[in-house]
Amino acid sequence: MHLSQDIKPISYLKAKTANVINDVNENQRTIIITQNGEAKAVVQDIKSYENMQNSLNLLKLIVQSENDIENGRIIEQQDMFDTLEQKLFG
């Protein structure tokens, strides 16, 4: 992150919205928008946002899996495949 380039006041966003959107999409860099000197919003290209959301979803699955293991909510691999075959092929 290049703080001098990646942090902008809201007045900059208001005056140069199209430029900000173009820069974010071309450079795939997140811009932090400040208001009264405090960070208030983030402008991010859609691809980076989707990648971040996918990463978060994977992390949630990992946490759920770890919780299942800790609480003994597991089944043997062969049992899972047997059950799956029964459901698919009768």
Tab-separated table of C-alpha atoms in Angstrom, residues 18-86:
chain	number	residue	atom	x	y	z
A	18	ALA	CA	-14.507	8.770	-12.450
A	19	ASN	CA	-10.717	9.013	-12.096
A	20	VAL	CA	-10.789	7.153	-8.782
A	21	ILE	CA	-12.908	4.352	-10.262
A	22	ASN	CA	-10.630	4.088	-13.303
A	23	ASP	CA	-7.479	4.045	-11.160
A	24	VAL	CA	-8.881	1.400	-8.833
A	25	ASN	CA	-9.858	-0.838	-11.730
A	26	GLU	CA	-6.609	-0.380	-13.650
A	27	ASN	CA	-4.235	-0.749	-10.695
A	28	GLN	CA	-6.344	-3.104	-8.566
A	29	ARG	CA	-5.365	-1.062	-5.527
A	30	THR	CA	-7.736	-0.206	-2.743
A	31	ILE	CA	-8.259	3.463	-1.913
A	32	ILE	CA	-9.175	4.554	1.590
A	33	ILE	CA	-11.502	7.553	1.799
A	34	THR	CA	-11.239	9.847	4.789
A	35	GLN	CA	-13.743	12.271	6.246
A	36	ASN	CA	-12.624	14.832	8.812
A	37	GLY	CA	-9.259	13.077	8.974
A	38	GLU	CA	-10.690	9.639	9.815
A	39	ALA	CA	-10.865	6.617	7.534
A	40	LYS	CA	-14.532	6.122	6.631
A	41	ALA	CA	-14.755	4.040	3.437
A	42	VAL	CA	-12.854	1.848	1.025
A	43	VAL	CA	-13.052	1.885	-2.778
A	44	GLN	CA	-12.006	-1.408	-4.321
A	45	ASP	CA	-12.219	-2.996	-7.768
A	46	ILE	CA	-14.826	-5.721	-8.141
A	47	LYS	CA	-12.366	-8.538	-8.908
A	48	SER	CA	-10.353	-7.869	-5.748
A	49	TYR	CA	-13.586	-7.657	-3.762
A	50	GLU	CA	-14.801	-10.996	-5.146
A	51	ASN	CA	-11.434	-12.608	-4.377
A	52	MET	CA	-11.556	-11.267	-0.834
A	53	GLN	CA	-15.107	-12.568	-0.340
A	54	ASN	CA	-14.108	-15.997	-1.679
A	55	SER	CA	-11.127	-16.066	0.681
A	56	LEU	CA	-13.324	-15.154	3.638
A	57	ASN	CA	-15.809	-17.876	2.729
A	58	LEU	CA	-13.013	-20.447	2.595
A	59	LEU	CA	-11.731	-19.302	5.982
A	60	LYS	CA	-15.239	-19.668	7.423
A	61	LEU	CA	-15.381	-23.240	6.109
A	62	ILE	CA	-12.026	-23.996	7.702
A	63	VAL	CA	-13.194	-22.622	11.061
A	64	GLN	CA	-16.420	-24.654	10.847
A	65	SER	CA	-14.412	-27.762	10.008
A	66	GLU	CA	-12.051	-27.196	12.919
A	67	ASN	CA	-15.035	-26.787	15.246
A	68	ASP	CA	-16.573	-30.014	13.932
A	69	ILE	CA	-13.312	-31.878	14.548
A	70	GLU	CA	-12.962	-30.448	18.077
A	71	ASN	CA	-16.546	-31.461	18.897
A	72	GLY	CA	-16.231	-34.946	17.440
A	73	ARG	CA	-18.659	-34.304	14.576
A	74	ILE	CA	-16.757	-36.390	12.063
A	75	ILE	CA	-17.335	-39.543	10.052
A	76	GLU	CA	-14.884	-41.925	8.460
A	77	GLN	CA	-14.069	-41.224	4.834
A	78	GLN	CA	-15.224	-44.631	3.621
A	79	ASP	CA	-18.553	-44.250	5.466
A	80	MET	CA	-19.080	-40.890	3.758
A	81	PHE	CA	-18.383	-42.362	0.318
A	82	ASP	CA	-20.658	-45.349	1.003
A	83	THR	CA	-23.489	-43.028	2.032
A	84	LEU	CA	-22.912	-40.840	-1.014
A	85	GLU	CA	-22.974	-43.849	-3.366
A	86	GLN	CA	-26.224	-45.055	-1.823
